Coordinates of C-alpha atoms in Angstrom, one line a residue:
M1 CA -86.7 28.3 -24.6
D2 CA -90.0 29.5 -23.1
D3 CA -88.0 31.7 -20.6
L4 CA -85.9 33.1 -23.3
R5 CA -89.0 33.9 -25.5
A6 CA -90.6 35.7 -22.5
R7 CA -87.4 37.7 -21.8
V8 CA -87.2 38.7 -25.5
A9 CA -90.8 39.8 -25.4
R10 CA -90.3 41.9 -22.3
L11 CA -87.2 43.5 -23.7
E12 CA -88.8 44.3 -27.0
E13 CA -91.6 46.0 -25.2
R14 CA -89.2 48.0 -23.0
H15 CA -86.3 48.8 -25.4
G16 CA -87.4 47.9 -28.9
A17 CA -86.8 45.0 -31.2
L18 CA -83.4 46.0 -32.4
A19 CA -82.0 47.4 -29.1
L20 CA -78.7 45.8 -27.9
E21 CA -80.3 44.3 -24.8
T22 CA -83.0 42.6 -26.9
T23 CA -80.6 41.5 -29.5
A24 CA -78.2 39.8 -27.1
V25 CA -81.0 37.7 -25.5
R26 CA -82.5 37.0 -29.0
H27 CA -79.2 35.6 -30.1
D28 CA -79.3 33.2 -27.1
L29 CA -82.8 32.2 -27.9
A30 CA -81.8 31.5 -31.5
G31 CA -79.0 29.2 -30.3
A32 CA -81.4 27.3 -28.0
L33 CA -83.9 26.9 -30.9
H34 CA -81.1 25.6 -33.2
E35 CA -79.9 23.1 -30.6
E36 CA -83.5 21.8 -30.1
G37 CA -84.1 21.5 -33.9
H38 CA -86.5 24.4 -34.3
L39 CA -84.7 25.5 -37.4
A40 CA -87.2 27.8 -39.0
E41 CA -87.7 29.8 -35.8
A42 CA -84.0 29.8 -35.2
E43 CA -83.3 31.3 -38.6
A44 CA -85.8 34.0 -38.1
Q45 CA -84.4 35.0 -34.6
Y46 CA -80.8 34.9 -35.9
A47 CA -81.8 37.2 -38.8
L48 CA -83.3 39.7 -36.4
A49 CA -80.3 39.4 -34.1
Y50 CA -78.0 40.0 -37.0
E51 CA -80.0 43.2 -37.9
G52 CA -79.7 44.4 -34.3
F53 CA -75.9 43.8 -34.2
V54 CA -75.4 45.6 -37.5
R55 CA -77.4 48.5 -36.3
R56 CA -75.4 48.8 -33.0
F57 CA -71.9 47.7 -34.1
G58 CA -71.7 47.5 -37.9
A59 CA -71.3 44.6 -40.3
A60 CA -67.7 43.8 -39.5
H61 CA -67.9 43.7 -35.6
P62 CA -66.9 40.4 -34.0
F63 CA -70.4 40.0 -32.4
T64 CA -72.0 40.6 -35.8
L65 CA -69.8 38.0 -37.5
T66 CA -70.5 35.4 -34.8
C67 CA -74.2 35.9 -35.4
L68 CA -73.8 35.6 -39.1
N69 CA -71.7 32.4 -38.6
N70 CA -74.4 30.9 -36.5
L71 CA -77.1 31.9 -39.0
A72 CA -75.1 30.2 -41.8
L73 CA -75.0 26.9 -39.8
V74 CA -78.8 27.0 -39.4
L75 CA -79.1 27.5 -43.2
R76 CA -76.8 24.5 -43.7
D77 CA -79.0 22.3 -41.5
R78 CA -82.1 23.5 -43.4
G79 CA -80.4 22.4 -46.7
R80 CA -79.8 25.9 -48.0
C81 CA -76.1 25.2 -48.5
D82 CA -75.4 27.8 -51.3
R83 CA -76.5 30.6 -49.1
A84 CA -74.7 29.2 -46.1
L85 CA -71.4 29.0 -48.1
A86 CA -71.8 32.6 -49.2
L87 CA -72.3 33.8 -45.6
L88 CA -69.4 31.7 -44.2
A89 CA -67.0 32.9 -47.0
R90 CA -67.9 36.5 -45.9
V91 CA -67.3 35.6 -42.2
H92 CA -63.9 34.0 -43.0
E93 CA -62.8 37.0 -45.0
E94 CA -63.8 39.5 -42.3
R95 CA -62.2 37.5 -39.5
A96 CA -59.0 37.1 -41.5
A97 CA -58.9 40.9 -41.9
L98 CA -59.6 41.5 -38.2
Y99 CA -57.4 38.8 -36.6
G100 CA -55.2 37.2 -39.3
P101 CA -55.4 33.9 -41.1
A102 CA -54.2 31.7 -38.2
H103 CA -56.5 33.1 -35.5
P104 CA -58.8 30.5 -33.9
L105 CA -61.9 32.4 -34.9
T106 CA -60.7 32.6 -38.5
L107 CA -59.9 28.8 -38.5
N108 CA -63.4 28.2 -37.0
A109 CA -65.0 30.0 -40.0
A110 CA -62.8 28.0 -42.5
N111 CA -63.8 24.7 -40.8
N112 CA -67.5 25.6 -40.9
F113 CA -67.2 26.5 -44.6
L114 CA -65.7 23.1 -45.3
S115 CA -68.4 21.3 -43.3
V116 CA -71.1 23.0 -45.5
Q117 CA -69.2 21.9 -48.6
V118 CA -69.3 18.4 -47.4
S119 CA -73.0 18.6 -46.5
K120 CA -73.6 19.9 -50.1
G121 CA -71.7 16.9 -51.5
E122 CA -68.7 18.9 -52.8
L123 CA -66.2 16.3 -51.4
A124 CA -63.4 16.8 -53.9
A125 CA -63.3 20.6 -53.3
A126 CA -63.3 20.1 -49.5
A127 CA -60.5 17.5 -49.8
E128 CA -58.3 20.0 -51.6
Q129 CA -58.8 22.6 -48.9
Y130 CA -58.5 20.5 -45.8
P131 CA -54.7 20.1 -45.9
A132 CA -54.2 23.9 -45.6
L133 CA -56.7 24.1 -42.7
L134 CA -55.1 21.2 -40.9
A135 CA -51.6 22.8 -41.3
A136 CA -52.9 26.0 -39.9
C137 CA -54.6 24.3 -36.9
E138 CA -51.4 22.4 -36.1
Q139 CA -49.5 25.7 -36.1
T140 CA -52.1 27.5 -34.0
F141 CA -53.2 24.8 -31.6
G142 CA -50.5 22.2 -31.9
P143 CA -50.5 18.7 -33.5
E144 CA -52.0 17.0 -30.5
D145 CA -54.8 19.5 -29.6
G146 CA -58.4 18.3 -29.7
T147 CA -59.4 20.9 -32.3
T148 CA -56.6 19.8 -34.6
G149 CA -57.6 16.1 -34.1
A150 CA -61.2 16.9 -35.0
V151 CA -60.1 18.6 -38.2
R152 CA -57.8 15.7 -39.0
R153 CA -60.7 13.2 -38.5
D154 CA -63.0 15.2 -40.6
H155 CA -60.4 15.3 -43.4
A156 CA -60.0 11.5 -43.1
R157 CA -63.7 11.0 -43.3
V158 CA -63.9 13.0 -46.5
L159 CA -61.0 11.0 -48.0
R160 CA -62.8 7.7 -47.1
R161 CA -66.0 8.9 -48.8
L162 CA -63.9 9.6 -51.9
G163 CA -62.5 6.1 -51.8
R164 CA -59.0 7.3 -50.9
H165 CA -58.7 4.9 -47.9
Q166 CA -54.9 4.7 -47.8
E167 CA -54.5 8.5 -47.6
A168 CA -57.1 8.5 -44.8
A169 CA -55.2 5.8 -42.9
G170 CA -51.9 7.6 -43.3
L171 CA -53.4 10.9 -42.1
L172 CA -54.7 9.3 -38.9
G173 CA -51.5 7.4 -38.3
A174 CA -53.6 4.2 -38.2
P175 CA -52.8 0.8 -39.7
T176 CA -53.3 0.7 -43.4
G177 CA -56.4 -1.4 -42.9
W178 CA -58.4 -3.8 -40.8
G179 CA -58.7 -7.5 -41.2
I180 CA -61.6 -8.2 -43.5
G181 CA -62.7 -11.1 -41.2
P182 CA -63.1 -9.0 -38.0
V183 CA -64.8 -6.3 -40.0
L184 CA -67.4 -8.7 -41.2
L185 CA -67.8 -10.2 -37.8
G186 CA -68.4 -6.7 -36.4
C187 CA -71.1 -6.1 -39.1
A188 CA -72.7 -9.4 -38.1
R189 CA -72.8 -8.4 -34.4
L190 CA -74.3 -5.0 -35.4
L191 CA -77.0 -6.7 -37.5
R192 CA -77.9 -9.0 -34.6
Y193 CA -77.9 -6.2 -32.1
T194 CA -80.2 -3.9 -34.0
G195 CA -82.4 -6.4 -35.8
L196 CA -82.7 -3.8 -38.6
F197 CA -82.7 -5.0 -42.2
P198 CA -79.4 -4.8 -44.1
V199 CA -80.1 -2.8 -47.3
A200 CA -76.5 -2.6 -48.4
L201 CA -73.0 -3.5 -47.1
T202 CA -69.6 -2.8 -48.6
A203 CA -66.7 -4.3 -46.7
S204 CA -63.0 -4.6 -47.3
R205 CA -59.7 -4.3 -45.4
Y206 CA -60.4 -0.5 -45.3
G207 CA -63.5 -1.0 -43.2
A208 CA -67.3 -1.3 -43.9
E209 CA -70.1 1.0 -45.0
L210 CA -73.4 -0.5 -43.9
T211 CA -76.9 0.8 -44.6
L212 CA -79.8 -0.5 -42.4
G213 CA -83.5 -0.1 -43.0
T214 CA -86.0 0.3 -40.2
H215 CA -89.0 -2.1 -39.9
R216 CA -91.5 -3.2 -37.3
G217 CA -89.3 -6.0 -35.9
G218 CA -86.3 -3.9 -35.1
R219 CA -84.7 -4.5 -31.7
T220 CA -83.6 -1.0 -31.1
E221 CA -85.0 2.5 -31.3
F222 CA -82.6 3.7 -34.0
G223 CA -84.6 5.9 -36.3
P224 CA -83.9 7.1 -39.9
G225 CA -80.9 9.4 -40.1
R226 CA -79.1 7.8 -37.2
L227 CA -75.3 7.3 -37.8
L228 CA -73.4 4.6 -36.0
H229 CA -69.6 4.3 -36.0
D230 CA -67.2 1.7 -34.6
D231 CA -63.8 3.3 -35.0
D232 CA -62.0 0.2 -33.8
L233 CA -63.3 -1.8 -36.8
G234 CA -63.8 1.1 -39.2
I235 CA -67.6 0.3 -39.5
R236 CA -69.7 3.2 -40.5
C237 CA -73.5 2.6 -40.5
E238 CA -76.5 4.7 -41.6
V239 CA -80.1 4.0 -40.8
V240 CA -82.6 4.8 -43.5
A241 CA -86.4 4.8 -43.8
P242 CA -88.1 2.6 -46.4
E243 CA -89.4 5.7 -48.3
D244 CA -85.9 6.9 -48.9
L245 CA -85.0 3.8 -50.9
E246 CA -85.4 3.5 -54.7
V247 CA -87.6 0.4 -54.2
P248 CA -89.2 1.1 -50.8
Y249 CA -90.7 -1.7 -48.7
E250 CA -93.4 -1.3 -46.1
Q251 CA -92.2 -0.2 -42.7
A252 CA -94.8 -2.4 -41.1
L253 CA -93.1 -5.5 -42.3
D254 CA -91.3 -7.7 -39.7
L255 CA -87.9 -8.6 -41.2
R256 CA -86.2 -10.0 -38.1
E257 CA -85.8 -13.5 -39.5
S258 CA -84.4 -12.3 -42.8
A259 CA -82.0 -9.9 -41.0
G260 CA -80.9 -12.8 -38.8
Q261 CA -80.2 -15.0 -41.8
V262 CA -78.0 -12.3 -43.4
A263 CA -76.2 -11.8 -40.1
D264 CA -75.5 -15.5 -40.0
A265 CA -74.1 -15.5 -43.5
V266 CA -72.0 -12.4 -43.0
G267 CA -70.6 -13.9 -39.7
A268 CA -69.8 -17.2 -41.3
L269 CA -68.0 -15.5 -44.2
G270 CA -66.1 -13.4 -41.7
E271 CA -64.9 -16.4 -39.8
H272 CA -63.6 -18.1 -43.0
L273 CA -61.9 -15.0 -44.2
A274 CA -60.3 -14.5 -40.7
E275 CA -58.8 -18.0 -41.0
A276 CA -57.6 -17.3 -44.5
D277 CA -56.0 -14.1 -43.4
R278 CA -54.1 -15.9 -40.6
T279 CA -52.9 -18.5 -43.1
L280 CA -51.8 -16.0 -45.8
G281 CA -50.3 -13.5 -43.3
P282 CA -51.3 -10.0 -42.3
G283 CA -52.3 -7.8 -45.2
R284 CA -52.1 -10.5 -47.9
L285 CA -55.8 -11.2 -48.2
R286 CA -57.2 -8.5 -50.5
V287 CA -60.9 -9.0 -51.0
R288 CA -64.0 -6.8 -51.1
V289 CA -67.4 -8.0 -50.1
F290 CA -70.7 -6.5 -51.3
V291 CA -74.1 -7.4 -49.9
H292 CA -76.7 -5.5 -51.9
H293 CA -80.0 -6.1 -53.5
A294 CA -82.0 -3.8 -55.7
H295 CA -85.3 -5.1 -54.5
W296 CA -84.9 -5.7 -50.7
P297 CA -86.8 -7.4 -49.1
R298 CA -88.0 -9.6 -51.9
L299 CA -85.5 -12.3 -51.0
S300 CA -86.8 -14.8 -53.4
D301 CA -84.7 -13.2 -56.1
P302 CA -81.2 -14.6 -56.4
P303 CA -78.4 -12.6 -54.6
S304 CA -75.6 -11.0 -56.5
L305 CA -71.9 -11.4 -55.9
T306 CA -69.7 -8.5 -57.0
V307 CA -66.0 -9.2 -57.7
D308 CA -63.3 -6.5 -57.9
R309 CA -60.7 -7.7 -60.4
R310 CA -58.4 -4.9 -59.5
L311 CA -57.5 -6.6 -56.3
M312 CA -56.5 -9.8 -58.0
S313 CA -53.1 -10.9 -59.2
L314 CA -52.8 -12.0 -62.9
R315 CA -52.6 -15.6 -61.8
D316 CA -55.7 -15.3 -59.6
R317 CA -57.6 -13.5 -62.4
A318 CA -56.9 -16.5 -64.7
R319 CA -58.0 -19.0 -62.1
H320 CA -61.1 -17.0 -61.4
D321 CA -62.0 -16.8 -65.1
R322 CA -61.7 -20.5 -65.4
L323 CA -63.9 -21.0 -62.4
M324 CA -66.6 -18.6 -63.7
R325 CA -66.6 -20.4 -67.1
T326 CA -67.6 -23.6 -65.3
T327 CA -70.1 -22.2 -62.8
P328 CA -73.7 -21.7 -63.8
H329 CA -74.5 -18.0 -63.7
H330 CA -75.8 -15.2 -65.7
A331 CA -74.9 -11.5 -65.9
A332 CA -76.6 -9.3 -63.4
P333 CA -76.2 -5.7 -64.6
A334 CA -77.4 -3.0 -62.3
T335 CA -79.5 -0.1 -63.5
G336 CA -79.9 3.4 -62.1
R337 CA -83.0 5.5 -61.8
D338 CA -82.6 6.6 -65.5
G339 CA -82.6 2.9 -66.6
R340 CA -79.0 3.1 -67.8
L341 CA -76.6 0.4 -66.8
R342 CA -74.3 1.3 -63.9
S343 CA -71.4 -0.5 -62.3
W344 CA -70.3 -0.6 -58.7
L345 CA -66.7 -0.8 -59.8
G346 CA -66.5 1.0 -63.1
S347 CA -64.4 -0.9 -65.6
G348 CA -62.5 -2.7 -62.8
G349 CA -65.1 -5.3 -61.9
F350 CA -68.4 -7.0 -62.7
S351 CA -71.4 -8.5 -61.1
V352 CA -72.9 -12.0 -61.6
C353 CA -76.1 -13.4 -60.3
L354 CA -75.8 -17.0 -59.0
A355 CA -79.0 -18.6 -60.2
D356 CA -78.6 -21.8 -58.2
A357 CA -76.9 -20.3 -55.1
P358 CA -77.4 -22.3 -52.0
Q359 CA -79.1 -20.6 -49.0
V360 CA -76.6 -19.9 -46.3
L361 CA -78.1 -20.6 -42.8
V362 CA -75.0 -20.9 -40.6
S363 CA -74.9 -19.9 -37.0
T364 CA -71.9 -17.9 -35.9
D365 CA -71.9 -19.3 -32.4
I366 CA -72.9 -23.0 -32.7
G367 CA -70.7 -25.7 -34.1
L368 CA -67.6 -23.6 -34.8
S369 CA -65.3 -26.2 -33.4
A370 CA -66.7 -28.9 -35.6
R371 CA -66.7 -26.9 -38.8
P372 CA -63.4 -27.2 -40.7
A373 CA -61.7 -24.0 -41.6
A374 CA -61.6 -23.0 -45.2
S375 CA -58.4 -23.2 -47.1
P376 CA -57.1 -20.0 -48.6
S377 CA -58.1 -21.0 -52.1
E378 CA -61.6 -22.0 -50.9
A379 CA -62.0 -18.7 -49.0

């Protein structure tokens, strides 16, 4: 970057700030700045480069559109998604006019537009447009091309975030789901490996979404914003900083012991569910597990157990209702930032707080042969 800055300065002095020679190197400098995370300077250099390309070639020239596309991606990374979407829409329109709708550069602009929509949180709108982009990529590049595969995976990721797991699995040609036991065992291994505190975990036969919080006792250098994925088990993990939580804890706390206890409990539950899955048969065990607490890491408060009634048969619902009537518990409604009640599962489920829940301190690697496997009803 220092070399590129020096070259731009020399060319500005010799040819002027908007000369083509200066503009071309300035565009390279902006790309290097973007790659290294210097977003404000990258935006300024791309803006000057765009002005130079417009002056030399016009607003619809391929070089100008490439610069505008790259400027939009910097704006996306700076959180200015509305402006980025406007620029990318323009790039897509101009490239479609120049090359046609199925040209690789046109498809690149369309893909960038959808990536900004996803960054902005407009998942439903992006999900509606991904099928057309995927079909065009298959026609232009072929179904097995790496570019087509990347678009297919991005589409599936959006569908998963929308809760449309079966569509995502069908899109990737993958099995309809993973075994809930192996998914939980994978989560337990991840907790043990990182030593980070589990803020929230949602796991089912469609995979797991895990949020880990940093603290002083962490065993890795994973910082806030780090994303971890295990595609073999469908585990998607995000690392957050304490200040990003609604009820933040102090980052100086050492929570390794608590994290280890939760890892033990998750692993033990995973082993029981794996045995139940083998007993019932593949795909028959339909459960969803939540590990969440509104006030981590104040573990003296009772944990909550969330049950999704939509996954139960009518007979199982009746048996579960009888069990809950005989188990000491009290309702544990969750509240949002506005103080209003909110539900993890809408009208299809409920949460209860087990006031007298026993503490689970079970090792996942000691005494497994001596511990009897749970029956399907116990699991």
